[in-house]
């Protein structure tokens, strides 16, 4: 199960969101040396606003394992506004209401046994597509390190480069990409990884009023899975 | 800086490579695209699949007649510094750069002969796969030519598309065996940070555990994965599908 964290649900997932920003700082500012904004020990950018939808995979204690930010590109996006050179046909052609950007993708300790990280990574991809499809999003765009392009092509099946790589000032280079959000792609990925149930889970609005936490939602889901009842 | 027609040829391949119907057509269009960048020919070599290191034989593309037999007859893979560099590096590098890493006389002999047989230097582009595989695409170029970072990254992107599209015409390798003892979650967390190049001190700070405890988890993971160094641990974890890279 992958948690879909909208602005309305941030109180439920406050602990995980704080952990996500800390991990982002560790990976992007400390690890990659990118010059990004730092605040309260975490990394933030202008995309972390109320339009941002975070997807999160949690462990059985509610600890954050994988996260990504999905966000509309209409007013601002990393690809269209900071890395426009990655789009050969012109970044503005992508400034449409039915396009989301995926960014700040992080993963931590995904697998303990052979192939486990691969399965979990596939669950996360399917959840991203499900969450986007539910909001009538037609395409997800983003940028990937050139060294990971082959991985992205294989993992996403329908990923297409949007242009030639652009070299970062800090070193390395990125390629812009787009992924169509279609039932066909979702179904092929589900079949490929033998997924029967939907992967994305969005807590109902009542969760906010009840004071339930992300960890409790995860634990409740796991308990139901163990007892054979699917949420 | 690419001129407009060259840029257009390169982008067309990046955009369309996965829809090309035959390996011959793929080869032909790839060569056109890399020629636009000043490279001459290309060969695809699989180095590892499912965590197993493979003999570096060309799978598709063009190598000079007789070179592959000569390479294996002389056991050159033992002295070929380009092979460990391919496992360690995310970025493309040249034979000249790999030769400079060699300390054995046979390494100098290997690269001296390679330059002669191929009549060129080679840019080696490592291509990593979802099933823990590593392949390289070798692009030949004039000896002495300097390749800047924009050219390297563009060649790397082209090579990635070439490799992924080309592999679609071949059978996939068998899936890997299970680990005898799975990692604990703490070990898995430590392995993830080792893959990002973190020291035991860094890992201890990130996970709020002591440096000694972090080291204990890393050593336990090394034993379970049957490796002796942190670099091998990172590679093996990736190859076995224990760690998958985030995309953006």
PDB file of C-alpha atoms in Angstrom, chain A residues 23 25-28 30-32 59-60 65 68 85 88-89 102-118 120-121 125 142-167 172-173 175 177 179 193, chain B residues 2 4 7-8 10-11 14-16 18-19 44 90-91 126-131 133 135 149-150 152-158 160-161 163-164 167 172 176-179 181-185 188-190 192-193 196 198 202 205-207 238 240-248:
ATOM      1  CA  UNK A  23      16.014  12.623   3.831  1.00  0.00           C
ATOM      2  CA  UNK A  25      18.391  17.242   2.565  1.00  0.00           C
ATOM      3  CA  UNK A  26      20.638  14.243   3.156  1.00  0.00           C
ATOM      4  CA  UNK A  27      20.328  12.931  -0.398  1.00  0.00           C
ATOM      5  CA  UNK A  28      20.304  16.145  -2.442  1.00  0.00           C
ATOM      6  CA  UNK A  30      24.644  16.669   1.471  1.00  0.00           C
ATOM      7  CA  UNK A  31      24.872  13.721  -0.946  1.00  0.00           C
ATOM      8  CA  UNK A  32      24.745  15.415  -4.335  1.00  0.00           C
ATOM      9  CA  UNK A  59       7.419   0.356   7.099  1.00  0.00           C
ATOM     10  CA  UNK A  60       5.425  -1.425   9.795  1.00  0.00           C
ATOM     11  CA  UNK A  65      10.903   4.219   3.147  1.00  0.00           C
ATOM     12  CA  UNK A  68       8.056  11.238  -4.237  1.00  0.00           C
ATOM     13  CA  UNK A  85      16.704  23.024 -21.809  1.00  0.00           C
ATOM     14  CA  UNK A  88      13.575  19.791 -27.079  1.00  0.00           C
ATOM     15  CA  UNK A  89      10.173  20.955 -28.343  1.00  0.00           C
ATOM     16  CA  UNK A 102       7.366  13.865 -10.334  1.00  0.00           C
ATOM     17  CA  UNK A 103      10.344  15.126  -8.363  1.00  0.00           C
ATOM     18  CA  UNK A 104      12.455  14.574  -5.250  1.00  0.00           C
ATOM     19  CA  UNK A 105      12.098  10.802  -5.475  1.00  0.00           C
ATOM     20  CA  UNK A 106      13.786   9.110  -2.532  1.00  0.00           C
ATOM     21  CA  UNK A 107      14.113   5.519  -1.457  1.00  0.00           C
ATOM     22  CA  UNK A 108      15.496   4.011   1.703  1.00  0.00           C
ATOM     23  CA  UNK A 109      16.047   0.339   2.530  1.00  0.00           C
ATOM     24  CA  UNK A 110      13.582  -1.121   0.093  1.00  0.00           C
ATOM     25  CA  UNK A 111      14.460  -4.767   0.139  1.00  0.00           C
ATOM     26  CA  UNK A 112      15.758  -7.512   2.390  1.00  0.00           C
ATOM     27  CA  UNK A 113      15.494 -10.443  -0.005  1.00  0.00           C
ATOM     28  CA  UNK A 114      16.318 -10.934  -3.666  1.00  0.00           C
ATOM     29  CA  UNK A 115      13.997  -8.963  -5.932  1.00  0.00           C
ATOM     30  CA  UNK A 116      12.058  -7.401  -3.045  1.00  0.00           C
ATOM     31  CA  UNK A 117      13.189  -3.859  -3.850  1.00  0.00           C
ATOM     32  CA  UNK A 118      12.206  -4.443  -7.449  1.00  0.00           C
ATOM     33  CA  UNK A 120       8.260  -2.630  -4.054  1.00  0.00           C
ATOM     34  CA  UNK A 121       9.614  -0.197  -6.579  1.00  0.00           C
ATOM     35  CA  UNK A 125       5.292   3.216  -9.797  1.00  0.00           C
ATOM     36  CA  UNK A 142      10.325  14.781 -14.751  1.00  0.00           C
ATOM     37  CA  UNK A 143      14.063  14.583 -15.168  1.00  0.00           C
ATOM     38  CA  UNK A 144      16.436  11.722 -14.498  1.00  0.00           C
ATOM     39  CA  UNK A 145      20.190  11.437 -14.105  1.00  0.00           C
ATOM     40  CA  UNK A 146      21.590  10.144 -17.423  1.00  0.00           C
ATOM     41  CA  UNK A 147      23.189   7.219 -15.598  1.00  0.00           C
ATOM     42  CA  UNK A 148      19.706   6.065 -14.551  1.00  0.00           C
ATOM     43  CA  UNK A 149      17.966   6.592 -17.881  1.00  0.00           C
ATOM     44  CA  UNK A 150      18.241   2.918 -18.887  1.00  0.00           C
ATOM     45  CA  UNK A 151      16.787   1.889 -15.544  1.00  0.00           C
ATOM     46  CA  UNK A 152      13.901   4.327 -16.021  1.00  0.00           C
ATOM     47  CA  UNK A 153      13.208   3.070 -19.536  1.00  0.00           C
ATOM     48  CA  UNK A 154      13.033  -0.523 -18.340  1.00  0.00           C
ATOM     49  CA  UNK A 155      11.089   0.181 -15.184  1.00  0.00           C
ATOM     50  CA  UNK A 156       8.429   2.469 -16.648  1.00  0.00           C
ATOM     51  CA  UNK A 157       8.055   0.656 -20.006  1.00  0.00           C
ATOM     52  CA  UNK A 158       6.577   3.712 -21.783  1.00  0.00           C
ATOM     53  CA  UNK A 159       8.985   6.416 -20.578  1.00  0.00           C
ATOM     54  CA  UNK A 160      10.145   8.673 -23.404  1.00  0.00           C
ATOM     55  CA  UNK A 161      13.011  11.200 -23.325  1.00  0.00           C
ATOM     56  CA  UNK A 162      11.933  14.773 -24.026  1.00  0.00           C
ATOM     57  CA  UNK A 163      15.283  16.007 -25.232  1.00  0.00           C
ATOM     58  CA  UNK A 164      19.054  15.802 -25.045  1.00  0.00           C
ATOM     59  CA  UNK A 165      20.747  15.710 -21.630  1.00  0.00           C
ATOM     60  CA  UNK A 166      21.556  18.955 -19.874  1.00  0.00           C
ATOM     61  CA  UNK A 167      24.699  19.163 -17.743  1.00  0.00           C
ATOM     62  CA  UNK A 172      26.326  15.167 -13.805  1.00  0.00           C
ATOM     63  CA  UNK A 173      23.587  15.528 -16.382  1.00  0.00           C
ATOM     64  CA  UNK A 175      17.393  13.967 -19.220  1.00  0.00           C
ATOM     65  CA  UNK A 177      11.179  12.500 -19.682  1.00  0.00           C
ATOM     66  CA  UNK A 179       5.329   8.946 -19.016  1.00  0.00           C
ATOM     67  CA  UNK A 193       4.572  -7.718 -11.255  1.00  0.00           C
TER      68      UNK A 193
ATOM     69  CA  UNK B   2      25.820  20.368 -31.966  1.00  0.00           C
ATOM     70  CA  UNK B   4      20.749  21.819 -35.714  1.00  0.00           C
ATOM     71  CA  UNK B   7      20.827  17.710 -32.773  1.00  0.00           C
ATOM     72  CA  UNK B   8      17.700  16.696 -34.623  1.00  0.00           C
ATOM     73  CA  UNK B  10      20.205  12.643 -31.973  1.00  0.00           C
ATOM     74  CA  UNK B  11      16.805  13.625 -30.576  1.00  0.00           C
ATOM     75  CA  UNK B  14      16.180   9.238 -28.294  1.00  0.00           C
ATOM     76  CA  UNK B  15      12.484   9.682 -29.012  1.00  0.00           C
ATOM     77  CA  UNK B  16      11.922   6.790 -31.437  1.00  0.00           C
ATOM     78  CA  UNK B  18      12.039   1.924 -28.608  1.00  0.00           C
ATOM     79  CA  UNK B  19       9.631   1.656 -31.531  1.00  0.00           C
ATOM     80  CA  UNK B  44      27.087  -3.709 -26.944  1.00  0.00           C
ATOM     81  CA  UNK B  90      27.984   5.872 -13.432  1.00  0.00           C
ATOM     82  CA  UNK B  91      29.567   8.059 -16.071  1.00  0.00           C
ATOM     83  CA  UNK B 126      27.833   1.827 -18.560  1.00  0.00           C
ATOM     84  CA  UNK B 127      24.144   0.917 -18.773  1.00  0.00           C
ATOM     85  CA  UNK B 128      22.408  -0.439 -15.679  1.00  0.00           C
ATOM     86  CA  UNK B 129      19.338  -2.601 -15.802  1.00  0.00           C
ATOM     87  CA  UNK B 130      16.300  -3.227 -13.638  1.00  0.00           C
ATOM     88  CA  UNK B 131      17.234  -6.915 -13.228  1.00  0.00           C
ATOM     89  CA  UNK B 133      22.397  -6.285 -15.019  1.00  0.00           C
ATOM     90  CA  UNK B 135      26.076  -3.706 -19.876  1.00  0.00           C
ATOM     91  CA  UNK B 149      30.785  16.460 -20.449  1.00  0.00           C
ATOM     92  CA  UNK B 150      27.883  17.444 -22.732  1.00  0.00           C
ATOM     93  CA  UNK B 152      29.613  12.283 -22.885  1.00  0.00           C
ATOM     94  CA  UNK B 153      26.152  12.661 -21.415  1.00  0.00           C
ATOM     95  CA  UNK B 154      24.501  12.764 -24.845  1.00  0.00           C
ATOM     96  CA  UNK B 155      26.429   9.651 -25.925  1.00  0.00           C
ATOM     97  CA  UNK B 156      25.406   7.991 -22.646  1.00  0.00           C
ATOM     98  CA  UNK B 157      21.725   8.755 -23.245  1.00  0.00           C
ATOM     99  CA  UNK B 158      21.939   7.372 -26.791  1.00  0.00           C
ATOM    100  CA  UNK B 160      21.053   3.712 -22.899  1.00  0.00           C
ATOM    101  CA  UNK B 161      18.302   3.753 -25.517  1.00  0.00           C
ATOM    102  CA  UNK B 163      20.967  -1.010 -25.061  1.00  0.00           C
ATOM    103  CA  UNK B 164      17.385  -1.113 -23.807  1.00  0.00           C
ATOM    104  CA  UNK B 167      17.969  -6.134 -25.480  1.00  0.00           C
ATOM    105  CA  UNK B 172      16.277 -12.299 -20.790  1.00  0.00           C
ATOM    106  CA  UNK B 176      18.697 -14.872  -9.439  1.00  0.00           C
ATOM    107  CA  UNK B 177      18.717 -17.322  -6.535  1.00  0.00           C
ATOM    108  CA  UNK B 178      17.244 -16.392  -3.157  1.00  0.00           C
ATOM    109  CA  UNK B 179      19.580 -15.251  -0.356  1.00  0.00           C
ATOM    110  CA  UNK B 181      19.594 -15.469   4.981  1.00  0.00           C
ATOM    111  CA  UNK B 182      17.635 -12.301   4.141  1.00  0.00           C
ATOM    112  CA  UNK B 183      18.931  -8.980   5.425  1.00  0.00           C
ATOM    113  CA  UNK B 184      17.321  -7.484   8.509  1.00  0.00           C
ATOM    114  CA  UNK B 185      15.643  -4.122   7.948  1.00  0.00           C
ATOM    115  CA  UNK B 188      18.995  -3.164   4.490  1.00  0.00           C
ATOM    116  CA  UNK B 189      18.919   0.465   5.601  1.00  0.00           C
ATOM    117  CA  UNK B 190      22.693   0.460   6.092  1.00  0.00           C
ATOM    118  CA  UNK B 192      21.150   1.589   1.080  1.00  0.00           C
ATOM    119  CA  UNK B 193      23.370   4.285   2.553  1.00  0.00           C
ATOM    120  CA  UNK B 196      25.173   6.224  -1.654  1.00  0.00           C
ATOM    121  CA  UNK B 198      28.189   6.924   3.158  1.00  0.00           C
ATOM    122  CA  UNK B 202      27.522   9.042   8.326  1.00  0.00           C
ATOM    123  CA  UNK B 205      24.285   9.838  12.283  1.00  0.00           C
ATOM    124  CA  UNK B 206      21.522   9.360   9.700  1.00  0.00           C
ATOM    125  CA  UNK B 207      19.961   6.361  11.462  1.00  0.00           C
ATOM    126  CA  UNK B 238      21.939  -3.468  -6.703  1.00  0.00           C
ATOM    127  CA  UNK B 240      20.291  -8.709  -6.569  1.00  0.00           C
ATOM    128  CA  UNK B 241      17.443  -6.224  -6.602  1.00  0.00           C
ATOM    129  CA  UNK B 242      17.870  -5.313  -2.924  1.00  0.00           C
ATOM    130  CA  UNK B 243      18.236  -1.644  -3.808  1.00  0.00           C
ATOM    131  CA  UNK B 244      16.575   0.185  -6.665  1.00  0.00           C
ATOM    132  CA  UNK B 245      17.527   3.732  -7.588  1.00  0.00           C
ATOM    133  CA  UNK B 246      14.902   6.467  -7.275  1.00  0.00           C
ATOM    134  CA  UNK B 247      14.228   8.083 -10.612  1.00  0.00           C
ATOM    135  CA  UNK B 248      14.230  11.806 -10.105  1.00  0.00           C
TER     136      UNK B 248
END
